[in-house]
Phi, psi and omega in degrees: 000136186283144180274144181286124179283340183265346182227110178229091182175176181278348180277172181287152181286168174300322179299309179299321182295315184296312182290322175304312179295318175304314181291320182297314179300318181292321174301311186304307181301315180298314183285325175294321182282340181071042177286344183283147182273046178227112187294329183296316181287326183287337173290343185265151172251120191238131176265129176257100184281325181200156172226128177247140182244151175289159179305331176275000184060016180274338183234130179236126178252117184259134179259110182236159180210130178288149181301127182087350176074007181263144178075036184298315182292323181294325179294316174302313179300320181287327178287322174303314180301320184259021182307311182301314179293320181294322180296318177296316182294318176297317179302317185287318183282327180283321177086026177282160173299317179234134175289127177288151174286128185266135172230148187239133178228157179281139181274112183258013183305308179302319174300315180294329181283326176295324176297317181295317179298317176298319180296321180289338181277349177288142184303319178299319178290314176306318182296318183294321183288330182286337185290000000 
């Protein structure tokens, strides 16, 4: 197998990033418009923060969070239940050769940002930063 001359590192390639962003936008649009045939899912407002794809683009992991942060486990279950329909919609709109298998995880970015903010507000940390 030939080595990729343009990407040499542990991070995602430009293609992975580009396809991930395309899938994120498409998922956000589909969920916002309520195109899914599940009334339980259509009632919720879901934020799609990021989509990471595998190097072969066959798996896409979407990091989602319900508006307000309540009912997180329910959202993951509803999305998993409607995974096939979402996959078909994404495949049709994105125009890839193969529609990636969708996986859904909770987006903990906001929680990590809050923890970091709290850490920087501690007196000991402030003292170290001022030195």
